[in-house]
PDB file of C-alpha atoms in Angstrom:
ATOM      1  CA  MET A   1      -6.127  25.991   2.887  1.00 82.00           C
ATOM      2  CA  GLU A   2      -6.610  25.399   7.084  1.00 84.00           C
ATOM      3  CA  ILE A   3      -6.594  22.727   9.213  1.00 84.00           C
ATOM      4  CA  THR A   4      -6.698  21.565  12.238  1.00 84.00           C
ATOM      5  CA  ARG A   5      -3.939  19.929  13.736  1.00 86.00           C
ATOM      6  CA  ASN A   6      -2.835  18.415  17.267  1.00 85.00           C
ATOM      7  CA  GLY A   7      -5.576  20.779  18.448  1.00 84.00           C
ATOM      8  CA  LYS A   8      -3.646  23.958  16.446  1.00 87.00           C
ATOM      9  CA  THR A   9      -4.717  25.667  13.586  1.00 88.00           C
ATOM     10  CA  GLU A  10      -2.266  25.112  10.271  1.00 89.00           C
ATOM     11  CA  ARG A  11      -2.804  26.817   6.937  1.00 90.00           C
ATOM     12  CA  LEU A  12      -1.260  24.887   3.693  1.00 89.00           C
ATOM     13  CA  VAL A  13      -0.104  26.788   0.796  1.00 89.00           C
ATOM     14  CA  LEU A  14      -1.880  24.415  -2.588  1.00 88.00           C
ATOM     15  CA  VAL A  15       1.047  24.744  -4.858  1.00 88.00           C
ATOM     16  CA  GLU A  16      -0.380  23.065  -8.101  1.00 86.00           C
ATOM     17  CA  LEU A  17      -3.230  20.120  -8.629  1.00 83.00           C
ATOM     18  CA  ILE A  18      -1.259  17.492  -9.218  1.00 80.00           C
ATOM     19  CA  LYS A  19      -4.442  15.001  -9.862  1.00 65.00           C
ATOM     20  CA  TRP A  20      -8.232  15.275 -10.840  1.00 61.00           C
ATOM     21  CA  HIS A  21     -10.687  12.657 -11.629  1.00 57.00           C
ATOM     22  CA  SER A  22     -14.121  13.908 -12.990  1.00 49.00           C
ATOM     23  CA  SER A  23     -16.655  11.417 -12.027  1.00 45.00           C
ATOM     24  CA  VAL A  24     -20.484  10.743 -11.626  1.00 39.00           C
ATOM     25  CA  ALA A  25     -19.904   7.092 -10.618  1.00 42.00           C
ATOM     26  CA  GLY A  26     -16.543   6.863  -8.414  1.00 49.00           C
ATOM     27  CA  ARG A  27     -14.971   9.023  -5.811  1.00 59.00           C
ATOM     28  CA  ALA A  28     -13.962  12.064  -7.261  1.00 60.00           C
ATOM     29  CA  THR A  29     -10.237  12.164  -6.029  1.00 76.00           C
ATOM     30  CA  THR A  30      -8.434  15.192  -6.233  1.00 82.00           C
ATOM     31  CA  CYS A  31      -4.977  15.906  -5.793  1.00 86.00           C
ATOM     32  CA  TRP A  32      -2.179  19.090  -4.743  1.00 83.00           C
ATOM     33  CA  LYS A  33       1.242  19.901  -4.042  1.00 90.00           C
ATOM     34  CA  ALA A  34       1.027  22.051  -0.806  1.00 91.00           C
ATOM     35  CA  TYR A  35       3.135  23.566   1.905  1.00 90.00           C
ATOM     36  CA  TYR A  36       3.172  24.305   5.387  1.00 87.00           C
ATOM     37  CA  ASP A  37       3.079  28.468   5.354  1.00 89.00           C
ATOM     38  CA  ARG A  38       5.229  28.366   8.323  1.00 87.00           C
ATOM     39  CA  ASP A  39       7.886  26.099   6.715  1.00 85.00           C
ATOM     40  CA  GLU A  40      10.578  27.699   5.297  1.00 84.00           C
ATOM     41  CA  SER A  41      11.817  25.340   3.247  1.00 86.00           C
ATOM     42  CA  LYS A  42       8.908  24.720   2.082  1.00 88.00           C
ATOM     43  CA  ILE A  43       9.055  20.415   1.989  1.00 88.00           C
ATOM     44  CA  ILE A  44       5.828  19.395  -0.498  1.00 89.00           C
ATOM     45  CA  HIS A  45       2.919  17.624   0.890  1.00 89.00           C
ATOM     46  CA  VAL A  46       0.089  15.800  -0.417  1.00 88.00           C
ATOM     47  CA  ILE A  47      -3.023  16.911  -0.161  1.00 86.00           C
ATOM     48  CA  LYS A  48      -5.499  14.518  -1.354  1.00 84.00           C
ATOM     49  CA  ASP A  49      -9.054  14.822  -1.507  1.00 80.00           C
ATOM     50  CA  SER A  50     -12.151  12.218  -2.584  1.00 74.00           C
ATOM     51  CA  TRP A  51     -15.219  10.614  -1.120  1.00 63.00           C
ATOM     52  CA  GLN A  52     -15.060   7.931   0.947  1.00 62.00           C
ATOM     53  CA  TYR A  53     -16.773   4.499   0.776  1.00 56.00           C
ATOM     54  CA  PRO A  54     -17.979   3.482   4.462  1.00 49.00           C
ATOM     55  CA  GLU A  55     -17.224  -0.355   4.351  1.00 51.00           C
ATOM     56  CA  PRO A  56     -13.247  -0.552   4.165  1.00 53.00           C
ATOM     57  CA  GLY A  57     -12.329   1.854   7.047  1.00 60.00           C
ATOM     58  CA  GLU A  58     -11.465   5.579   6.804  1.00 73.00           C
ATOM     59  CA  GLU A  59      -8.309   6.115   4.963  1.00 79.00           C
ATOM     60  CA  GLY A  60      -6.518   9.030   7.131  1.00 83.00           C
ATOM     61  CA  GLU A  61      -6.759   6.245  10.030  1.00 84.00           C
ATOM     62  CA  LEU A  62      -5.638   3.321   7.763  1.00 86.00           C
ATOM     63  CA  LEU A  63      -2.267   5.464   6.813  1.00 86.00           C
ATOM     64  CA  ARG A  64      -1.641   6.788  10.050  1.00 88.00           C
ATOM     65  CA  ASP A  65      -1.828   3.408  11.687  1.00 88.00           C
ATOM     66  CA  ALA A  66       0.752   2.816   8.788  1.00 88.00           C
ATOM     67  CA  SER A  67       2.871   5.448   9.565  1.00 88.00           C
ATOM     68  CA  GLU A  68       2.614   4.692  13.518  1.00 90.00           C
ATOM     69  CA  LYS A  69       4.154   1.133  12.419  1.00 90.00           C
ATOM     70  CA  LYS A  70       7.055   2.728  10.506  1.00 89.00           C
ATOM     71  CA  VAL A  71       5.959   1.081   7.114  1.00 89.00           C
ATOM     72  CA  VAL A  72       7.876   1.751   4.593  1.00 85.00           C
ATOM     73  CA  ASN A  73       8.103   3.161   0.905  1.00 83.00           C
ATOM     74  CA  VAL A  74       4.287   3.909   1.786  1.00 83.00           C
ATOM     75  CA  ALA A  75       3.507   7.488   1.627  1.00 85.00           C
ATOM     76  CA  ARG A  76       3.695   9.404   5.052  1.00 85.00           C
ATOM     77  CA  TYR A  77       0.657  10.894   7.819  1.00 86.00           C
ATOM     78  CA  TYR A  78       0.272  13.760   8.086  1.00 87.00           C
ATOM     79  CA  HIS A  79      -3.066  14.651   9.340  1.00 86.00           C
ATOM     80  CA  HIS A  80      -6.771  13.966   7.759  1.00 87.00           C
ATOM     81  CA  GLU A  81     -10.285  15.029   8.626  1.00 82.00           C
ATOM     82  CA  THR A  82     -13.712  15.121   7.096  1.00 76.00           C
ATOM     83  CA  VAL A  83     -14.987  17.760   4.719  1.00 68.00           C
ATOM     84  CA  ARG A  84     -18.063  19.703   6.979  1.00 62.00           C
ATOM     85  CA  VAL A  85     -20.143  21.618   5.548  1.00 49.00           C
ATOM     86  CA  GLY A  86     -22.882  23.521   7.685  1.00 52.00           C
ATOM     87  CA  GLY A  87     -21.188  21.566  10.604  1.00 57.00           C
ATOM     88  CA  GLU A  88     -22.084  18.315   9.329  1.00 51.00           C
ATOM     89  CA  GLU A  89     -20.224  15.525   7.223  1.00 53.00           C
ATOM     90  CA  ASP A  90     -19.824  15.955   3.917  1.00 48.00           C
ATOM     91  CA  ASP A  91     -20.542  11.926   3.684  1.00 44.00           C
ATOM     92  CA  ILE A  92     -21.537   9.893   0.567  1.00 37.00           C
ATOM     93  CA  ASN A  93     -24.065   6.215   0.622  1.00 36.00           C
ATOM     94  CA  ASP A  94     -15.382   5.994   0.000  1.00 31.00           C
ATOM     95  CA  ASN A  95      10.078   1.716  -3.730  1.00 55.00           C
ATOM     96  CA  ILE A  96       6.231  -0.038  -4.536  1.00 55.00           C
ATOM     97  CA  ARG A  97       6.762  -3.530  -3.952  1.00 57.00           C
ATOM     98  CA  LYS A  98       8.435  -3.393  -1.106  1.00 69.00           C
ATOM     99  CA  GLY A  99       6.200  -0.941  -0.025  1.00 68.00           C
ATOM    100  CA  HIS A 100       2.969  -2.829  -0.206  1.00 59.00           C
ATOM    101  CA  GLU A 101       4.560  -6.054   1.302  1.00 63.00           C
ATOM    102  CA  SER A 102       5.955  -3.581   4.219  1.00 66.00           C
ATOM    103  CA  LEU A 103       1.940  -2.252   4.616  1.00 64.00           C
ATOM    104  CA  ARG A 104       1.014  -6.244   4.856  1.00 61.00           C
ATOM    105  CA  ASN A 105       3.478  -7.766   7.303  1.00 63.00           C
ATOM    106  CA  LEU A 106       4.304  -4.298   9.714  1.00 63.00           C
ATOM    107  CA  ALA A 107       0.430  -2.906   9.597  1.00 62.00           C
ATOM    108  CA  GLY A 108      -1.643  -5.994   8.330  1.00 64.00           C
ATOM    109  CA  ILE A 109      -3.376  -4.096   5.619  1.00 68.00           C
ATOM    110  CA  ILE A 110      -3.871  -5.010   1.909  1.00 68.00           C
ATOM    111  CA  GLN A 111      -4.062  -1.560  -0.427  1.00 50.00           C
ATOM    112  CA  SER A 112      -6.794  -3.623  -2.540  1.00 56.00           C
ATOM    113  CA  ASP A 113      -6.300  -0.312  -5.886  1.00 60.00           C
ATOM    114  CA  VAL A 114      -2.593  -1.227  -7.207  1.00 69.00           C
ATOM    115  CA  SER A 115      -3.093   0.848 -10.526  1.00 65.00           C
ATOM    116  CA  ILE A 116      -0.769   3.412 -12.225  1.00 65.00           C
ATOM    117  CA  GLY A 117      -2.611   6.410 -10.574  1.00 61.00           C
ATOM    118  CA  ASN A 118      -0.743   4.714  -6.938  1.00 59.00           C
ATOM    119  CA  LEU A 119       2.433   4.262  -7.480  1.00 62.00           C
ATOM    120  CA  MET A 120       4.009   8.082  -7.115  1.00 58.00           C
ATOM    121  CA  MET A 121       7.787   8.851  -7.541  1.00 57.00           C
ATOM    122  CA  ASN A 122       9.326  11.725  -5.760  1.00 58.00           C
ATOM    123  CA  GLU A 123      11.773  13.085  -8.604  1.00 57.00           C
ATOM    124  CA  ASP A 124      12.593  16.505  -5.809  1.00 63.00           C
ATOM    125  CA  GLU A 125      16.026  15.944  -4.643  1.00 59.00           C
ATOM    126  CA  ASP A 126      15.641  18.072  -1.933  1.00 65.00           C
ATOM    127  CA  ASN A 127      12.507  16.584  -0.440  1.00 61.00           C
ATOM    128  CA  PRO A 128      13.463  13.763   2.372  1.00 59.00           C
ATOM    129  CA  SER A 129      10.262  12.087   1.460  1.00 59.00           C
ATOM    130  CA  TRP A 130      10.385   8.083  -0.196  1.00 53.00           C
ATOM    131  CA  ARG A 131      11.847   8.125  -3.758  1.00 54.00           C
ATOM    132  CA  SER A 132       9.697   5.823  -4.692  1.00 55.00           C
ATOM    133  CA  PHE A 133       6.208   4.881  -2.801  1.00 56.00           C
ATOM    134  CA  LEU A 134       2.557   3.616  -2.685  1.00 57.00           C
ATOM    135  CA  ILE A 135      -0.654   5.753  -2.445  1.00 57.00           C
ATOM    136  CA  ASP A 136      -4.522   5.620  -1.844  1.00 55.00           C
ATOM    137  CA  LEU A 137      -5.394   3.355   1.073  1.00 61.00           C
ATOM    138  CA  GLY A 138      -9.006   4.532   0.161  1.00 61.00           C
ATOM    139  CA  LEU A 139      -9.667   0.530  -0.888  1.00 56.00           C
ATOM    140  CA  ALA A 140      -7.552  -1.082   1.875  1.00 58.00           C
ATOM    141  CA  ILE A 141      -8.290  -3.681   4.299  1.00 64.00           C
ATOM    142  CA  GLN A 142      -7.262  -5.460   7.129  1.00 66.00           C
ATOM    143  CA  GLU A 143      -6.351  -8.463   6.155  1.00 61.00           C
ATOM    144  CA  ASP A 144      -7.429 -10.346   9.250  1.00 64.00           C
ATOM    145  CA  ARG A 145     -10.942  -8.806   9.051  1.00 60.00           C
ATOM    146  CA  VAL A 146     -10.755 -10.526   5.011  1.00 52.00           C
ATOM    147  CA  LYS A 147      -9.497 -13.936   6.597  1.00 51.00           C
ATOM    148  CA  SER A 148     -12.519 -13.921   9.163  1.00 43.00           C
ATOM    149  CA  SER A 149     -15.146 -12.315   6.275  1.00 46.00           C
ATOM    150  CA  GLY A 150     -16.205 -15.172   3.759  1.00 47.00           C
ATOM    151  CA  ALA A 151     -18.038 -11.456   1.733  1.00 45.00           C
ATOM    152  CA  PRO A 152     -16.381 -12.098  -1.939  1.00 50.00           C
ATOM    153  CA  ASN A 153     -15.350  -8.098  -3.000  1.00 55.00           C
ATOM    154  CA  LYS A 154     -14.330  -6.698  -6.370  1.00 55.00           C
ATOM    155  CA  THR A 155     -12.153  -3.807  -5.492  1.00 61.00           C
ATOM    156  CA  GLY A 156      -9.813  -2.065  -7.317  1.00 68.00           C
ATOM    157  CA  THR A 157      -8.995   0.030 -10.926  1.00 79.00           C
ATOM    158  CA  ARG A 158     -11.086  -2.769 -12.973  1.00 85.00           C
ATOM    159  CA  ALA A 159      -7.882  -2.947 -15.963  1.00 88.00           C
ATOM    160  CA  PHE A 160      -5.289  -3.884 -13.127  1.00 89.00           C
ATOM    161  CA  MET A 161      -7.519  -6.140 -11.400  1.00 91.00           C
ATOM    162  CA  ALA A 162      -6.442  -9.546 -10.813  1.00 91.00           C
ATOM    163  CA  ILE A 163      -8.249 -12.251 -12.399  1.00 95.00           C
ATOM    164  CA  GLY A 164      -9.237 -13.688  -9.757  1.00 92.00           C
ATOM    165  CA  ALA A 165     -10.853 -10.354  -8.089  1.00 90.00           C
ATOM    166  CA  LEU A 166     -12.932  -9.833 -11.179  1.00 92.00           C
ATOM    167  CA  TYR A 167     -14.462 -12.954 -10.580  1.00 92.00           C
ATOM    168  CA  GLY A 168     -15.133 -11.915  -7.333  1.00 88.00           C
ATOM    169  CA  GLU A 169     -12.541 -13.799  -5.084  1.00 89.00           C
ATOM    170  CA  LYS A 170     -11.882 -12.795  -1.405  1.00 84.00           C
ATOM    171  CA  HIS A 171      -9.363 -10.349  -1.895  1.00 82.00           C
ATOM    172  CA  SER A 172      -5.871 -11.661  -0.799  1.00 86.00           C
ATOM    173  CA  PHE A 173      -1.899  -9.688  -1.056  1.00 86.00           C
ATOM    174  CA  MET A 174      -1.850 -12.182  -3.783  1.00 89.00           C
ATOM    175  CA  HIS A 175      -4.103 -10.084  -6.065  1.00 90.00           C
ATOM    176  CA  ASP A 176      -2.351  -7.133  -5.627  1.00 85.00           C
ATOM    177  CA  LEU A 177       0.621  -8.554  -6.532  1.00 88.00           C
ATOM    178  CA  GLU A 178      -1.057  -9.720  -9.564  1.00 92.00           C
ATOM    179  CA  SER A 179      -1.623  -6.128 -10.367  1.00 88.00           C
ATOM    180  CA  PHE A 180       1.588  -5.122 -10.061  1.00 88.00           C
ATOM    181  CA  PHE A 181       1.955  -7.485 -13.226  1.00 94.00           C
ATOM    182  CA  TRP A 182      -0.622  -5.811 -14.905  1.00 93.00           C
ATOM    183  CA  VAL A 183       0.325  -2.464 -14.022  1.00 89.00           C
ATOM    184  CA  LEU A 184       4.450  -2.965 -15.736  1.00 90.00           C
ATOM    185  CA  PHE A 185       2.186  -4.993 -18.698  1.00 95.00           C
ATOM    186  CA  TRP A 186       0.094  -1.440 -19.313  1.00 92.00           C
ATOM    187  CA  ILE A 187       2.922   0.985 -18.937  1.00 88.00           C
ATOM    188  CA  CYS A 188       5.138  -1.048 -21.343  1.00 93.00           C
ATOM    189  CA  ILE A 189       1.909  -0.976 -24.106  1.00 94.00           C
ATOM    190  CA  HIS A 190       0.846   2.160 -23.267  1.00 93.00           C
ATOM    191  CA  TYR A 191       3.989   4.163 -22.786  1.00 90.00           C
ATOM    192  CA  ASN A 192       7.431   5.051 -24.912  1.00 88.00           C
ATOM    193  CA  GLY A 193       9.665   6.563 -22.109  1.00 81.00           C
ATOM    194  CA  PRO A 194       9.377   8.358 -19.386  1.00 76.00           C
ATOM    195  CA  ASN A 195       7.625  11.938 -19.709  1.00 73.00           C
ATOM    196  CA  LYS A 196       6.021  10.764 -22.287  1.00 79.00           C
ATOM    197  CA  GLU A 197       2.333  11.597 -23.226  1.00 82.00           C
ATOM    198  CA  SER A 198       0.196   7.768 -23.006  1.00 85.00           C
ATOM    199  CA  ARG A 199      -1.031   6.275 -26.039  1.00 91.00           C
ATOM    200  CA  ILE A 200      -4.219   4.833 -27.228  1.00 90.00           C
ATOM    201  CA  VAL A 201      -4.241   1.152 -27.495  1.00 92.00           C
ATOM    202  CA  PRO A 202      -8.641   0.192 -28.637  1.00 91.00           C
ATOM    203  CA  GLU A 203      -7.546  -3.690 -27.643  1.00 92.00           C
ATOM    204  CA  PHE A 204      -6.725  -2.525 -24.141  1.00 94.00           C
ATOM    205  CA  GLU A 205      -8.524   0.483 -23.606  1.00 91.00           C
ATOM    206  CA  LYS A 206     -11.629  -1.586 -23.170  1.00 91.00           C
ATOM    207  CA  TRP A 207     -10.165  -3.313 -20.597  1.00 93.00           C
ATOM    208  CA  ASN A 208     -11.206   0.356 -18.225  1.00 89.00           C
ATOM    209  CA  TYR A 209     -15.038  -0.935 -19.198  1.00 89.00           C
ATOM    210  CA  GLU A 210     -15.357  -4.461 -19.871  1.00 91.00           C
ATOM    211  CA  GLU A 211     -18.247  -6.541 -17.596  1.00 92.00           C
ATOM    212  CA  THR A 212     -15.415  -7.885 -14.982  1.00 93.00           C
ATOM    213  CA  GLY A 213     -16.166 -11.667 -15.850  1.00 94.00           C
ATOM    214  CA  LYS A 214     -15.610 -11.163 -19.864  1.00 95.00           C
ATOM    215  CA  LEU A 215     -12.503  -9.130 -18.636  1.00 95.00           C
ATOM    216  CA  ALA A 216     -11.264 -11.786 -16.217  1.00 95.00           C
ATOM    217  CA  LYS A 217     -11.670 -14.134 -19.348  1.00 96.00           C
ATOM    218  CA  LEU A 218      -9.139 -12.061 -21.733  1.00 96.00           C
ATOM    219  CA  LYS A 219      -6.495 -11.676 -18.911  1.00 95.00           C
ATOM    220  CA  THR A 220      -6.764 -15.375 -19.013  1.00 96.00           C
ATOM    221  CA  GLY A 221      -6.386 -15.957 -22.341  1.00 95.00           C
ATOM    222  CA  THR A 222      -3.538 -13.284 -22.633  1.00 95.00           C
ATOM    223  CA  ILE A 223      -1.148 -14.903 -20.183  1.00 95.00           C
ATOM    224  CA  ALA A 224      -2.121 -18.756 -20.130  1.00 95.00           C
ATOM    225  CA  ARG A 225       0.092 -19.791 -23.383  1.00 94.00           C
ATOM    226  CA  ASP A 226       3.736 -18.957 -23.554  1.00 94.00           C
ATOM    227  CA  GLU A 227       3.622 -18.341 -27.252  1.00 95.00           C
ATOM    228  CA  ASP A 228       0.433 -16.069 -27.089  1.00 96.00           C
ATOM    229  CA  PHE A 229       1.575 -13.884 -24.807  1.00 96.00           C
ATOM    230  CA  ILE A 230       5.206 -13.326 -26.390  1.00 96.00           C
ATOM    231  CA  LYS A 231       3.111 -12.373 -29.853  1.00 96.00           C
ATOM    232  CA  THR A 232       0.644 -10.109 -27.604  1.00 96.00           C
ATOM    233  CA  ILE A 233       3.433  -8.129 -25.973  1.00 96.00           C
ATOM    234  CA  GLU A 234       5.973  -8.226 -29.502  1.00 96.00           C
ATOM    235  CA  GLU A 235       2.764  -7.034 -31.495  1.00 96.00           C
ATOM    236  CA  ASN A 236       2.029  -4.376 -28.928  1.00 96.00           C
ATOM    237  CA  PHE A 237       4.718  -3.076 -26.346  1.00 95.00           C
ATOM    238  CA  THR A 238       6.498   0.386 -27.684  1.00 94.00           C
ATOM    239  CA  LEU A 239       9.673   0.719 -29.049  1.00 93.00           C
ATOM    240  CA  TYR A 240      11.091   1.904 -25.737  1.00 91.00           C
ATOM    241  CA  TYR A 241      10.091  -0.999 -23.811  1.00 92.00           C
ATOM    242  CA  ARG A 242      10.855  -3.982 -26.462  1.00 93.00           C
ATOM    243  CA  PRO A 243      14.055  -4.625 -24.674  1.00 92.00           C
ATOM    244  CA  SER A 244      11.788  -5.495 -21.618  1.00 92.00           C
ATOM    245  CA  ILE A 245       9.706  -8.711 -23.494  1.00 94.00           C
ATOM    246  CA  PRO A 246      11.450 -11.580 -22.044  1.00 94.00           C
ATOM    247  CA  TRP A 247      11.592 -10.085 -18.194  1.00 94.00           C
ATOM    248  CA  ALA A 248       7.838  -9.626 -18.805  1.00 95.00           C
ATOM    249  CA  ASN A 249       7.510 -12.877 -19.632  1.00 96.00           C
ATOM    250  CA  ARG A 250       9.645 -14.346 -17.140  1.00 95.00           C
ATOM    251  CA  LEU A 251       7.427 -12.309 -14.417  1.00 95.00           C
ATOM    252  CA  ARG A 252       4.807 -13.696 -16.186  1.00 96.00           C
ATOM    253  CA  LYS A 253       6.155 -17.452 -15.574  1.00 96.00           C
ATOM    254  CA  VAL A 254       6.225 -16.172 -11.746  1.00 95.00           C
ATOM    255  CA  VAL A 255       2.801 -14.834 -11.641  1.00 95.00           C
ATOM    256  CA  PHE A 256       1.296 -17.071 -13.259  1.00 96.00           C
ATOM    257  CA  PRO A 257       2.971 -20.890 -12.736  1.00 93.00           C
ATOM    258  CA  GLY A 258       1.874 -23.102 -15.729  1.00 91.00           C
ATOM    259  CA  GLY A 259      -0.376 -20.665 -17.553  1.00 92.00           C
ATOM    260  CA  GLY A 260      -2.458 -20.589 -14.413  1.00 92.00           C
ATOM    261  CA  ARG A 261      -3.608 -18.051 -11.380  1.00 90.00           C
ATOM    262  CA  TRP A 262      -2.814 -19.292  -7.779  1.00 88.00           C
ATOM    263  CA  LYS A 263      -3.587 -22.301  -5.903  1.00 87.00           C
ATOM    264  CA  LYS A 264      -2.633 -21.129  -3.040  1.00 90.00           C
ATOM    265  CA  GLU A 265      -1.109 -17.668  -0.661  1.00 89.00           C
ATOM    266  CA  ASP A 266       2.857 -17.753  -0.978  1.00 91.00           C
ATOM    267  CA  GLN A 267       4.196 -15.399   0.734  1.00 87.00           C
ATOM    268  CA  GLY A 268       7.668 -15.972  -1.607  1.00 90.00           C
ATOM    269  CA  LEU A 269       5.957 -14.458  -4.353  1.00 90.00           C
ATOM    270  CA  TYR A 270       7.285 -11.110  -3.238  1.00 88.00           C
ATOM    271  CA  PHE A 271      10.816 -12.363  -3.030  1.00 88.00           C
ATOM    272  CA  GLN A 272      10.122 -14.041  -6.707  1.00 91.00           C
ATOM    273  CA  MET A 273       8.816 -11.180  -8.751  1.00 89.00           C
ATOM    274  CA  GLY A 274      11.738  -8.582  -6.962  1.00 86.00           C
ATOM    275  CA  THR A 275      14.155 -11.198  -8.223  1.00 89.00           C
ATOM    276  CA  VAL A 276      12.947 -11.181 -12.067  1.00 90.00           C
ATOM    277  CA  LEU A 277      12.971  -6.879 -11.837  1.00 86.00           C
ATOM    278  CA  GLU A 278      16.267  -7.052  -9.983  1.00 84.00           C
ATOM    279  CA  LYS A 279      17.961  -8.899 -13.085  1.00 88.00           C
ATOM    280  CA  ALA A 280      15.956  -7.352 -15.285  1.00 88.00           C
ATOM    281  CA  ARG A 281      17.374  -3.723 -14.454  1.00 81.00           C
ATOM    282  CA  SER A 282      20.672  -5.108 -14.362  1.00 82.00           C
ATOM    283  CA  ASP A 283      20.541  -6.328 -17.936  1.00 84.00           C
ATOM    284  CA  PRO A 284      22.615  -3.965 -20.198  1.00 82.00           C
ATOM    285  CA  GLU A 285      19.836  -3.424 -22.963  1.00 82.00           C
ATOM    286  CA  VAL A 286      17.007  -2.521 -20.234  1.00 77.00           C
ATOM    287  CA  SER A 287      19.557  -0.385 -18.442  1.00 61.00           C
ATOM    288  CA  ALA A 288      19.826   1.569 -21.084  1.00 57.00           C
ATOM    289  CA  GLU A 289      16.757   2.452 -22.201  1.00 55.00           C
TER     290      GLU A 289
END
C-alpha cells in the first residue's frame, strides 16, 4: 500500500493480518503487519484501519502528540491519514501500566479503552520497539477537556470497563487502572497459559453483552466481599493461573479499598498496583507458571 508522508510517497508491504473485527455496530478495526519496502532490515510496523468516532479527537493526532512528548511503552507513531474515496473523506457519523501512566503524565491523555486487544507484546527480539506497549487511542481523551466538561460518558470494551464507567461517570485515569484489574481477572479465567486458545465461560461471556447498569451490579458483587471474590476465582481461574489467586485478591484490595469503588482520584494507585504485581512476579509459584 502507498502513503504520502512528509510530502513523499512511500510503499508499505503487507506481511500478514493481525486482527480483524467484523461488526455492523463498531469501528471494524483491522490491523496488519507491514514493513517499508526500502528498509533492508524489514522492521515490522503495524497498520491499523478503523472507522473513527468524531467526538474524542483524531487518534493519529493523539498518538503523534504522545510520541513527540516521548511517552514510553505506548505504540510509536509513524504516520496517519484519512482514507479518501473519490477524493473525499471516507467518514462515518471513531510495559503497559507504565505506558498508561506516561501517556497521562507526559501527554495528558487518558486511553479510555484498556482491554485485552489493546495490550501488545513484541516477541521479535530484533525489533527495537517496546517489549510491551499500549495501543489504540481511538477512544482516548485529553484529561483537561474531561475536567472542564461535566458530560458523562460510557467508553471502553464492556467486559473490562470500570464499574463507575458503566454507570456513566465522567472518565478518569482511575477507571483505566480498574480496567487493568478486569483484564487480568479475565485472562486468569479464560486462558490456560501463553499461546493457548481462550475458553468460553458462560457466566462471564455475558459480560460482553450485558446492559451496563446490570453489569455494574454484577461486577460490584464480584469484588465486594473477600470470601465471595476468593470463591469466584478459586472456582474459575484456570489451572495455569491458580498460583496467582492470592495475588489477584491482594490486587483487588488495592483497586477496591474496603470492597468498594474509589471515592477520589489517587495518583499513588499506579505505584500500589505495580508493587503488588512486582511482588507477584517474585513469587516462586507464580514465576514457575
